[in-house]
Amino acid sequence: MKQFWAILLCMTLFACGDEEFEYSRYHAYFVFDNQQHLDATLSSAMNPLAPGIFCRISTSGNQFFLFTNNQGLSSRQAMNAVDKQRTCVLGIYNETGIYVGYGILNDPPIFYAYDALCPNCYKETGLMRDILSVNSSGMASCSRCKRTYDMNNSGIITKGEAGEKLIRYHASTTGPNGILTVNN
């Protein structure tokens, strides 16, 4: 019996460390039916056969969804009646949006969703202005703090000062012309 309590005590002591959680504590909720909209820019990021393409999703008021991918495509889609009725929380701040796409490092590829804000600048300043830019290989960079994050590898910092990795949300897709769901 003493052995049981000793093991339980050890598990309790060592289970509570400085473990980093994979997903953010911030709220996000977005559902987009690409069967209805057939947006090519978003489709490119929702295709598991084309990993490494990441698409930024944001809104323009309550009228349009804006899509921009790291391959130079951009588009906008008018919100239909169903879209306008759905709750839309695109990360910490709707106007900056989120990035979605498949990473290139895993087989099968992992579908990621990240906040478009630099997590370290947001943590430091509390301001929602430092939007990440993403190059064609899926590396996100912040012009303010000069950090570079690897979107293909859970958003870890690859260049610059140490800090927090990208803010990640739960995400799934049913395919390029399917349904995209992002939630936390």
XYZ file of N, CA, C and O in Angstrom:
736
model
N 0.823 -1.197 0.000
C 0.000 0.000 0.000
C 0.871 1.267 0.000
O 0.543 2.233 -0.664
N 1.983 1.226 0.756
C 2.889 2.367 0.789
C 3.469 2.628 -0.592
O 3.676 3.777 -0.982
N 3.713 1.534 -1.309
C 4.254 1.661 -2.663
C 3.265 2.406 -3.574
O 3.651 3.254 -4.366
N 1.992 2.104 -3.463
C 0.962 2.766 -4.243
C 0.977 4.267 -3.990
O 0.940 5.073 -4.911
N 1.008 4.666 -2.703
C 0.986 6.085 -2.363
C 2.263 6.794 -2.811
O 2.231 7.944 -3.235
N 3.377 6.104 -2.752
C 4.647 6.691 -3.210
C 4.608 6.941 -4.720
O 5.041 7.989 -5.203
N 4.075 5.981 -5.468
C 3.963 6.125 -6.922
C 2.992 7.249 -7.261
O 3.264 8.091 -8.118
N 1.873 7.295 -6.575
C 0.884 8.353 -6.804
C 1.463 9.732 -6.504
O 1.264 10.685 -7.262
N 2.230 9.846 -5.408
C 2.868 11.109 -5.056
C 3.869 11.528 -6.132
O 3.896 12.684 -6.556
N 4.664 10.604 -6.628
C 5.642 10.902 -7.692
C 4.944 11.354 -8.962
O 5.386 12.309 -9.615
N 3.860 10.673 -9.319
C 3.124 11.048 -10.527
C 2.551 12.453 -10.392
O 2.567 13.233 -11.338
N 2.067 12.791 -9.222
C 1.494 14.114 -8.995
C 2.567 15.193 -9.080
O 2.364 16.237 -9.696
N 3.711 14.952 -8.493
C 4.790 15.935 -8.502
C 5.348 16.181 -9.894
O 5.641 17.307 -10.266
N 5.506 15.124 -10.672
C 6.146 15.260 -11.970
C 5.169 15.506 -13.109
O 5.565 15.859 -14.204
N 3.898 15.371 -12.866
C 2.904 15.596 -13.920
C 2.652 17.077 -14.149
O 2.211 17.476 -15.209
N 2.942 17.906 -13.189
C 2.662 19.334 -13.300
C 3.951 20.100 -13.561
O 4.537 20.676 -12.658
N 4.398 20.126 -14.784
C 5.617 20.840 -15.148
C 5.297 22.046 -15.988
O 4.156 22.482 -16.103
N 6.323 22.609 -16.609
C 6.156 23.747 -17.504
C 5.852 23.266 -18.907
O 6.452 23.704 -19.877
N 4.932 22.356 -19.023
C 4.585 21.776 -20.307
C 3.849 22.796 -21.160
O 2.971 23.503 -20.683
N 4.218 22.857 -22.420
C 3.585 23.787 -23.347
C 2.398 23.078 -24.005
O 2.522 21.962 -24.478
N 1.250 23.727 -23.998
C 0.075 23.128 -24.603
C 0.113 23.330 -26.109
O 0.566 24.347 -26.603
N -0.380 22.351 -26.831
C -0.359 22.390 -28.294
C -1.327 23.429 -28.850
O -1.031 24.093 -29.829
N -2.495 23.556 -28.221
C -3.519 24.458 -28.728
C -3.708 25.650 -27.789
O -3.509 25.564 -26.602
N -4.155 26.741 -28.356
C -4.304 27.993 -27.633
C -5.462 27.954 -26.640
O -6.408 27.189 -26.788
N -5.376 28.840 -25.675
C -6.482 29.041 -24.730
C -7.442 30.097 -25.255
O -8.525 30.291 -24.725
N -7.051 30.807 -26.323
C -7.906 31.838 -26.920
C -9.037 31.180 -27.707
O -8.876 30.136 -28.312
N -10.163 31.864 -27.725
C -11.345 31.357 -28.427
C -11.238 31.624 -29.930
O -10.799 32.688 -30.351
N -11.613 30.640 -30.708
C -11.717 30.787 -32.163
C -12.877 29.907 -32.625
O -13.086 28.817 -32.088
N -13.622 30.399 -33.593
C -14.700 29.597 -34.170
C -14.975 30.087 -35.591
O -15.272 31.260 -35.813
N -14.854 29.168 -36.535
C -15.095 29.506 -37.931
C -15.492 28.246 -38.675
O -14.838 27.216 -38.573
N -16.592 28.331 -39.402
C -17.040 27.243 -40.272
C -17.278 27.853 -41.649
O -17.975 28.857 -41.777
N -16.657 27.242 -42.662
C -16.803 27.752 -44.023
C -17.089 26.583 -44.951
O -16.323 25.621 -45.008
N -18.191 26.672 -45.670
C -18.601 25.619 -46.597
C -18.083 25.951 -47.992
O -18.710 26.708 -48.729
N -16.963 25.368 -48.356
C -16.380 25.648 -49.666
C -17.078 24.869 -50.786
O -16.789 25.078 -51.952
N -18.020 24.003 -50.434
C -18.872 23.379 -51.456
C -19.798 24.435 -52.046
O -20.170 24.356 -53.213
N -20.165 25.413 -51.231
C -21.038 26.489 -51.680
C -20.268 27.600 -52.388
O -20.701 28.114 -53.405
N -19.106 27.964 -51.842
C -18.360 29.114 -52.354
C -17.354 28.767 -53.454
O -17.047 29.604 -54.296
N -16.782 27.567 -53.395
C -15.766 27.113 -54.363
C -14.638 28.133 -54.544
O -14.269 28.492 -55.654
N -14.068 28.554 -53.431
C -12.978 29.520 -53.478
C -11.647 28.805 -53.740
O -11.210 27.974 -52.944
N -11.004 29.156 -54.847
C -9.762 28.487 -55.268
C -8.597 28.804 -54.335
O -7.735 27.948 -54.095
N -8.534 30.017 -53.801
C -7.438 30.388 -52.907
C -7.485 29.545 -51.642
O -6.473 28.984 -51.215
N -8.661 29.437 -51.046
C -8.816 28.608 -49.851
C -8.632 27.133 -50.185
O -7.987 26.401 -49.437
N -9.174 26.687 -51.314
C -9.036 25.280 -51.729
C -7.591 24.835 -51.766
O -7.261 23.711 -51.389
N -6.713 25.722 -52.225
C -5.304 25.357 -52.338
C -4.703 24.996 -50.987
O -3.862 24.102 -50.893
N -5.145 25.644 -49.912
C -4.630 25.357 -48.575
C -5.326 24.169 -47.926
O -4.790 23.580 -46.987
N -6.498 23.793 -48.418
C -7.256 22.670 -47.847
C -6.997 21.363 -48.586
O -7.683 20.377 -48.360
N -5.987 21.341 -49.442
C -5.669 20.165 -50.240
C -4.500 19.410 -49.615
O -3.379 19.895 -49.633
N -4.737 18.205 -49.081
C -3.641 17.452 -48.463
C -2.579 17.000 -49.474
O -1.470 16.654 -49.086
N -2.892 17.040 -50.758
C -1.926 16.665 -51.790
C -1.039 17.841 -52.193
O -0.154 17.682 -53.035
N -1.275 19.023 -51.601
C -0.457 20.213 -51.868
C -0.034 20.845 -50.547
O -0.368 21.992 -50.259
N 0.713 20.103 -49.709
C 1.110 20.670 -48.418
C 2.063 21.852 -48.596
O 2.724 21.981 -49.623
N 2.111 22.702 -47.581
C 2.990 23.861 -47.614
C 2.300 25.135 -48.064
O 2.894 26.203 -48.045
N 1.042 25.038 -48.477
C 0.280 26.223 -48.873
C -0.577 26.650 -47.679
O -1.365 25.861 -47.159
N -0.375 27.888 -47.246
C -1.116 28.431 -46.115
C -1.918 29.642 -46.571
O -1.408 30.487 -47.296
N -3.176 29.689 -46.138
C -4.095 30.744 -46.554
C -4.527 31.565 -45.339
O -4.955 31.002 -44.329
N -4.400 32.876 -45.472
C -4.893 33.781 -44.429
C -6.360 34.060 -44.696
O -6.749 34.414 -45.817
N -7.166 33.917 -43.657
C -8.603 34.169 -43.727
C -8.922 35.334 -42.812
O -8.560 35.337 -41.642
N -9.593 36.339 -43.356
C -10.057 37.468 -42.557
C -11.403 37.909 -43.122
O -11.910 37.315 -44.075
N -11.984 38.932 -42.528
C -13.276 39.419 -43.001
C -13.194 40.901 -43.309
O -12.321 41.609 -42.824
N -14.121 41.336 -44.115
C -14.306 42.751 -44.392
C -15.720 43.078 -43.940
O -16.686 42.836 -44.666
N -15.812 43.569 -42.723
C -17.132 43.837 -42.148
C -17.945 42.564 -42.045
O -17.415 41.488 -41.781
N -19.212 42.674 -42.288
C -20.102 41.516 -42.276
C -20.551 41.208 -43.708
O -21.651 40.739 -43.934
N -19.666 41.489 -44.667
C -20.032 41.324 -46.067
C -19.185 40.303 -46.823
O -19.692 39.572 -47.656
N -17.863 40.270 -46.549
C -16.954 39.441 -47.341
C -15.967 38.682 -46.479
O -15.540 39.153 -45.431
N -15.576 37.500 -46.966
C -14.421 36.777 -46.458
C -13.275 37.093 -47.404
O -13.451 37.099 -48.625
N -12.097 37.350 -46.840
C -10.910 37.640 -47.635
C -9.924 36.490 -47.486
O -9.653 36.041 -46.367
N -9.378 36.011 -48.607
C -8.441 34.894 -48.609
C -7.166 35.310 -49.336
O -7.224 35.864 -50.441
N -6.014 35.029 -48.731
C -4.716 35.305 -49.347
C -3.798 34.149 -49.000
O -3.638 33.835 -47.810
N -3.206 33.503 -50.013
C -2.301 32.411 -49.675
C -0.844 32.792 -49.906
O -0.543 33.834 -50.494
N 0.045 31.953 -49.445
C 1.476 32.242 -49.524
C 2.070 31.927 -50.892
O 3.281 31.969 -51.063
N 1.227 31.656 -51.876
C 1.672 31.430 -53.246
C 1.274 32.589 -54.157
O 1.424 32.519 -55.372
N 0.728 33.658 -53.569
C 0.392 34.853 -54.329
C -1.051 34.973 -54.775
O -1.416 35.951 -55.420
N -1.905 34.005 -54.448
C -3.324 34.092 -54.811
C -4.093 34.846 -53.738
O -3.813 34.714 -52.550
N -5.090 35.606 -54.167
C -5.998 36.237 -53.215
C -7.384 36.306 -53.839
O -7.531 36.321 -55.064
N -8.381 36.303 -52.987
C -9.766 36.353 -53.461
C -10.647 36.843 -52.324
O -10.211 36.956 -51.179
N -11.874 37.130 -52.665
C -12.864 37.465 -51.653
C -14.176 36.805 -52.039
O -14.492 36.653 -53.224
N -14.913 36.420 -51.026
C -16.197 35.763 -51.217
C -17.258 36.507 -50.421
O -17.061 36.790 -49.232
N -18.364 36.805 -51.073
C -19.484 37.431 -50.373
C -20.071 36.437 -49.382
O -20.193 35.246 -49.670
N -20.394 36.924 -48.207
C -21.032 36.074 -47.207
C -22.473 35.822 -47.629
O -23.176 36.756 -47.993
N -22.878 34.559 -47.589
C -24.273 34.255 -47.875
C -25.074 34.321 -46.571
O -24.521 34.612 -45.509
N -26.357 34.076 -46.638
C -27.224 34.198 -45.463
C -26.787 33.264 -44.341
O -26.795 33.649 -43.162
N -26.367 32.054 -44.672
C -25.921 31.098 -43.654
C -24.641 31.609 -42.993
O -24.494 31.543 -41.770
N -23.692 32.114 -43.783
C -22.447 32.658 -43.239
C -22.716 33.796 -42.257
O -22.075 33.894 -41.210
N -23.655 34.652 -42.595
C -23.964 35.811 -41.743
C -24.617 35.400 -40.427
O -24.517 36.113 -39.435
N -25.281 34.250 -40.409
C -25.922 33.774 -39.183
C -24.945 33.059 -38.257
O -25.169 32.998 -37.059
N -23.869 32.506 -38.830
C -22.879 31.787 -38.028
C -22.021 32.758 -37.232
O -21.679 33.835 -37.684
N -21.628 32.312 -36.059
C -20.654 33.045 -35.278
C -19.307 32.911 -35.962
O -18.944 31.841 -36.433
N -18.572 33.987 -36.033
C -17.268 33.976 -36.684
C -16.255 34.653 -35.758
O -16.328 35.856 -35.542
N -15.355 33.864 -35.192
C -14.298 34.386 -34.339
C -12.984 33.913 -34.938
O -12.553 32.791 -34.723
N -12.370 34.778 -35.737
C -11.132 34.428 -36.434
C -9.920 34.760 -35.566
O -9.172 35.694 -35.835
N -9.772 34.014 -34.497
C -8.643 34.200 -33.607
C -8.844 35.341 -32.630
O -9.967 35.734 -32.319
N -7.729 35.883 -32.165
C -7.756 36.933 -31.154
C -8.492 38.167 -31.654
O -9.225 38.807 -30.924
N -8.297 38.494 -32.928
C -8.881 39.709 -33.484
C -9.333 39.411 -34.910
O -8.522 39.116 -35.771
N -10.636 39.505 -35.163
C -11.196 39.137 -36.469
C -10.508 39.819 -37.647
O -10.352 39.220 -38.697
N -10.129 41.067 -37.496
C -9.574 41.800 -38.633
C -8.203 41.297 -39.058
O -7.810 41.470 -40.202
N -7.455 40.694 -38.134
C -6.151 40.131 -38.528
C -6.311 38.724 -39.058
O -5.590 38.314 -39.952
N -7.233 37.957 -38.514
C -7.574 36.654 -39.050
C -6.724 35.493 -38.576
O -6.021 35.566 -37.565
N -6.805 34.418 -39.359
C -6.091 33.179 -39.076
C -5.439 32.668 -40.352
O -5.805 33.094 -41.453
N -4.477 31.758 -40.196
C -3.870 31.038 -41.312
C -4.242 29.570 -41.183
O -4.227 29.022 -40.080
N -4.562 28.932 -42.305
C -4.805 27.490 -42.323
C -3.995 26.859 -43.451
O -3.704 27.514 -44.454
N -3.643 25.582 -43.273
C -2.937 24.859 -44.317
C -2.298 23.593 -43.795
O -2.172 23.382 -42.583
N -1.901 22.744 -44.718
C -1.223 21.492 -44.390
C 0.279 21.712 -44.332
O 0.863 22.326 -45.228
N 0.917 21.160 -43.299
C 2.366 21.209 -43.188
C 3.012 20.177 -44.103
O 2.377 19.210 -44.513
N 4.293 20.365 -44.391
C 4.993 19.466 -45.320
C 5.836 18.402 -44.621
O 6.396 17.541 -45.281
N 5.905 18.421 -43.300
C 6.855 17.552 -42.615
C 6.318 16.189 -42.207
O 7.105 15.333 -41.816
N 5.037 15.974 -42.237
C 4.466 14.712 -41.779
C 3.789 13.957 -42.908
O 3.321 14.547 -43.868
N 3.736 12.649 -42.765
C 3.032 11.804 -43.725
C 2.104 10.885 -42.946
O 2.590 10.000 -42.243
N 0.812 11.083 -42.985
C 0.073 12.065 -43.760
C 0.269 13.473 -43.188
O 0.576 13.632 -42.004
N 0.084 14.488 -44.043
C 0.291 15.869 -43.585
C -0.708 16.275 -42.498
O -1.834 15.799 -42.461
N -0.254 17.152 -41.615
C -1.089 17.678 -40.527
C -1.710 18.994 -40.981
O -1.028 19.843 -41.547
N -3.014 19.159 -40.714
C -3.718 20.400 -41.040
C -3.612 21.346 -39.844
O -3.991 21.004 -38.731
N -3.073 22.526 -40.082
C -2.841 23.506 -39.026
C -3.748 24.726 -39.189
O -4.116 25.083 -40.304
N -4.029 25.377 -38.051
C -4.678 26.690 -38.036
C -3.953 27.525 -36.999
O -3.778 27.101 -35.849
N -3.480 28.703 -37.411
C -2.736 29.605 -36.544
C -3.367 30.984 -36.552
O -3.937 31.405 -37.553
N -3.179 31.710 -35.462
C -3.572 33.102 -35.428
C -2.618 33.890 -36.314
O -1.439 33.549 -36.421
N -3.099 34.931 -36.963
C -2.261 35.735 -37.852
C -1.424 36.770 -37.102
O -0.594 37.439 -37.701
N -1.638 36.899 -35.794
C -0.857 37.830 -34.988
C 0.438 37.181 -34.513
O 0.469 35.988 -34.219
N 1.486 37.991 -34.377
C 2.725 37.518 -33.765
C 2.437 37.311 -32.277
O 2.073 38.266 -31.583
N 2.592 36.095 -31.765
C 2.232 35.846 -30.364
C 3.124 36.579 -29.373
O 2.661 37.005 -28.314
N 4.384 36.751 -29.711
C 5.312 37.393 -28.785
C 5.122 38.903 -28.736
O 5.188 39.505 -27.666
N 4.866 39.523 -29.875
C 4.576 40.965 -29.884
C 3.243 41.243 -29.202
O 3.107 42.221 -28.462
N 2.254 40.386 -29.422
C 0.964 40.560 -28.765
C 1.118 40.431 -27.255
O 0.568 41.229 -26.488
N 1.897 39.446 -26.818
C 2.121 39.237 -25.384
C 2.841 40.441 -24.772
O 2.529 40.875 -23.677
N 3.790 40.990 -25.504
C 4.593 42.116 -25.012
C 3.817 43.427 -24.988
O 3.894 44.187 -24.025
N 3.061 43.718 -26.052
C 2.410 45.023 -26.176
C 0.917 45.011 -25.877
O 0.350 46.049 -25.555
N 0.266 43.864 -26.061
C -1.183 43.798 -25.913
C -1.924 44.391 -27.099
O -3.141 44.451 -27.109
N -1.163 44.831 -28.108
C -1.771 45.440 -29.290
C -1.965 44.399 -30.384
O -1.155 43.492 -30.548
N -3.034 44.561 -31.137
C -3.372 43.607 -32.191
C -3.015 44.176 -33.555
O -3.869 44.376 -34.396
N -1.746 44.437 -33.774
C -1.342 45.078 -35.015
C -0.219 44.359 -35.758
O 0.051 44.671 -36.901
N 0.468 43.438 -35.108
C 1.638 42.807 -35.705
C 1.244 41.530 -36.444
O 1.351 40.421 -35.921
N 0.787 41.713 -37.685
C 0.339 40.597 -38.517
C 1.553 39.926 -39.152
O 2.450 40.592 -39.667
N 1.557 38.620 -39.107
C 2.641 37.844 -39.692
C 2.518 37.805 -41.209
O 1.419 37.727 -41.745
N 3.646 37.827 -41.894
C 3.650 37.595 -43.339
C 4.274 36.214 -43.556
O 5.160 35.801 -42.808
N 3.784 35.507 -44.568
C 4.224 34.132 -44.798
C 4.831 34.022 -46.186
O 4.223 34.441 -47.169
N 6.027 33.428 -46.250
C 6.660 33.252 -47.560
C 6.190 31.951 -48.209
O 5.436 31.178 -47.614
N 6.642 31.695 -49.414
C 6.151 30.558 -50.194
C 6.521 29.203 -49.597
O 5.921 28.192 -49.947
N 7.477 29.159 -48.674
C 7.834 27.878 -48.059
C 7.160 27.674 -46.700
O 7.450 26.702 -46.000
N 6.268 28.578 -46.306
C 5.523 28.403 -45.063
C 6.221 28.940 -43.835
O 5.905 28.539 -42.712
N 7.149 29.867 -44.023
C 7.824 30.506 -42.893
C 7.150 31.850 -42.634
O 7.089 32.704 -43.521
N 6.621 32.017 -41.425
C 5.930 33.252 -41.041
C 6.907 34.163 -40.324
O 7.671 33.710 -39.468
N 6.887 35.450 -40.676
C 7.818 36.374 -40.032
C 7.091 37.621 -39.552
O 6.093 38.043 -40.125
N 7.640 38.187 -38.484
C 7.095 39.402 -37.893
C 8.061 40.538 -38.188
O 9.251 40.444 -37.865
N 7.558 41.619 -38.763
C 8.411 42.758 -39.096
C 8.835 43.535 -37.847
O 9.846 44.215 -37.864
N 8.089 43.403 -36.760
C 8.409 44.159 -35.546
C 9.539 43.498 -34.745
O 10.533 44.117 -34.453
N 9.373 42.221 -34.388
C 10.350 41.556 -33.521
C 11.389 40.742 -34.291
O 12.336 40.238 -33.707
N 11.164 40.593 -35.599
C 12.097 39.887 -36.494
C 12.182 38.377 -36.246
O 13.096 37.722 -36.706
N 11.198 37.801 -35.539
C 11.180 36.348 -35.355
C 10.612 35.696 -36.607
O 9.775 36.272 -37.295
N 11.059 34.465 -36.856
C 10.525 33.656 -37.945
C 9.985 32.370 -37.337
O 10.638 31.746 -36.493
N 8.786 31.976 -37.773
C 8.102 30.796 -37.253
C 7.896 29.804 -38.401
O 7.569 30.201 -39.510
N 8.030 28.514 -38.112
C 7.823 27.474 -39.119
C 6.391 26.951 -39.020
O 6.050 26.214 -38.095
N 5.559 27.341 -39.988
C 4.155 26.909 -39.984
C 4.025 25.428 -40.326
O 2.999 24.817 -40.038
N 5.043 24.851 -40.929
C 5.032 23.423 -41.257
C 5.367 22.547 -40.052
O 5.217 21.336 -40.105
N 5.833 23.160 -38.977
C 6.336 22.423 -37.825
C 5.769 22.995 -36.526
O 6.516 23.483 -35.678
N 4.475 22.994 -36.374
C 3.769 23.428 -35.160
C 4.021 24.873 -34.768
O 3.788 25.258 -33.634
N 4.523 25.707 -35.691
C 4.700 27.122 -35.422
C 5.878 27.461 -34.528
O 5.879 28.512 -33.882
N 6.903 26.608 -34.503
C 8.070 26.870 -33.654
C 8.902 28.023 -34.215
O 8.879 28.295 -35.407
N 9.638 28.691 -33.338
C 10.528 29.778 -33.751
C 11.778 29.168 -34.378
O 12.406 28.289 -33.783
N 12.129 29.624 -35.569
C 13.332 29.139 -36.239
C 14.412 30.200 -36.352
O 15.561 29.883 -36.652
N 14.031 31.450 -36.120
C 14.995 32.548 -36.222
C 14.536 33.671 -35.301
O 13.348 33.979 -35.241
N 15.482 34.272 -34.592
C 15.163 35.368 -33.693
C 15.237 34.943 -32.241
O 15.634 33.819 -31.920
N 14.849 35.857 -31.356
C 14.883 35.589 -29.916
C 13.949 34.445 -29.548
O 12.950 34.205 -30.209
N 14.287 33.775 -28.460
C 13.410 32.723 -27.934
C 12.079 33.346 -27.532
O 11.990 34.544 -27.267
N 11.055 32.527 -27.488
C 9.731 33.006 -27.115
C 8.698 31.931 -27.336
O 9.035 30.746 -27.454
N 7.454 32.345 -27.433
C 6.359 31.398 -27.630
C 6.181 31.089 -29.106
O 6.385 31.948 -29.959
N 5.765 29.852 -29.379
C 5.478 29.492 -30.770
C 4.135 30.082 -31.180
O 3.450 30.704 -30.367
N 3.758 29.904 -32.433
C 2.512 30.476 -32.949
C 1.301 30.004 -32.153
O 1.280 28.888 -31.627
N 0.293 30.856 -32.090
C -0.968 30.527 -31.441
C -1.716 29.581 -32.378
O -2.050 29.946 -33.500
N -1.963 28.363 -31.903
C -2.572 27.328 -32.747
C -3.985 26.995 -32.275
O -4.262 26.974 -31.082
N -4.857 26.733 -33.256
C -6.240 26.358 -32.986
C -6.542 24.978 -33.557
O -5.885 24.539 -34.500
N -7.555 24.330 -33.010
C -8.039 23.069 -33.562
C -8.636 23.350 -34.939
O -9.361 24.334 -35.108
N -8.345 22.497 -35.907
C -8.883 22.712 -37.259
C -9.053 21.385 -37.977
O -8.317 20.431 -37.737
N -10.032 21.359 -38.868
C -10.231 20.187 -39.715
C -10.847 20.638 -41.038
O -11.457 21.700 -41.124
N -10.659 19.803 -42.041
C -11.247 20.062 -43.346
C -11.678 18.736 -43.953
O -11.069 17.701 -43.694
N -12.731 18.797 -44.754
C -13.195 17.596 -45.450
C -12.676 17.562 -46.878
O -13.134 16.757 -47.675
N -11.725 18.430 -47.192
C -11.122 18.442 -48.527
C -11.178 19.821 -49.153
O -11.805 20.739 -48.614
N -10.521 19.998 -50.304
C -10.416 21.306 -50.947
C -11.758 21.995 -51.187
O -11.870 23.205 -51.013
N -12.752 21.254 -51.594
C -14.080 21.834 -51.813
C -15.068 21.296 -50.788
O -16.210 21.008 -51.095
N -14.599 21.216 -49.557
C -15.415 20.710 -48.468
C -15.640 21.767 -47.407
O -15.648 22.961 -47.689
N -15.779 21.298 -46.185
C -16.072 22.190 -45.069
C -14.819 22.375 -44.216
O -14.160 21.411 -43.855
N -14.514 23.631 -43.919
C -13.409 23.994 -43.041
C -13.997 24.349 -41.688
O -14.945 25.137 -41.604
N -13.437 23.773 -40.630
C -13.872 24.081 -39.273
C -12.652 24.420 -38.429
O -11.677 23.668 -38.412
N -12.706 25.555 -37.760
C -11.653 25.974 -36.828
C -12.362 26.303 -35.527
O -13.328 27.076 -35.523
N -11.888 25.700 -34.418
C -12.539 25.982 -33.135
C -11.592 25.726 -31.981
O -10.661 24.941 -32.080
N -11.858 26.412 -30.910
C -11.144 26.225 -29.633
C -12.134 26.418 -28.517
O -13.036 27.180 -28.597
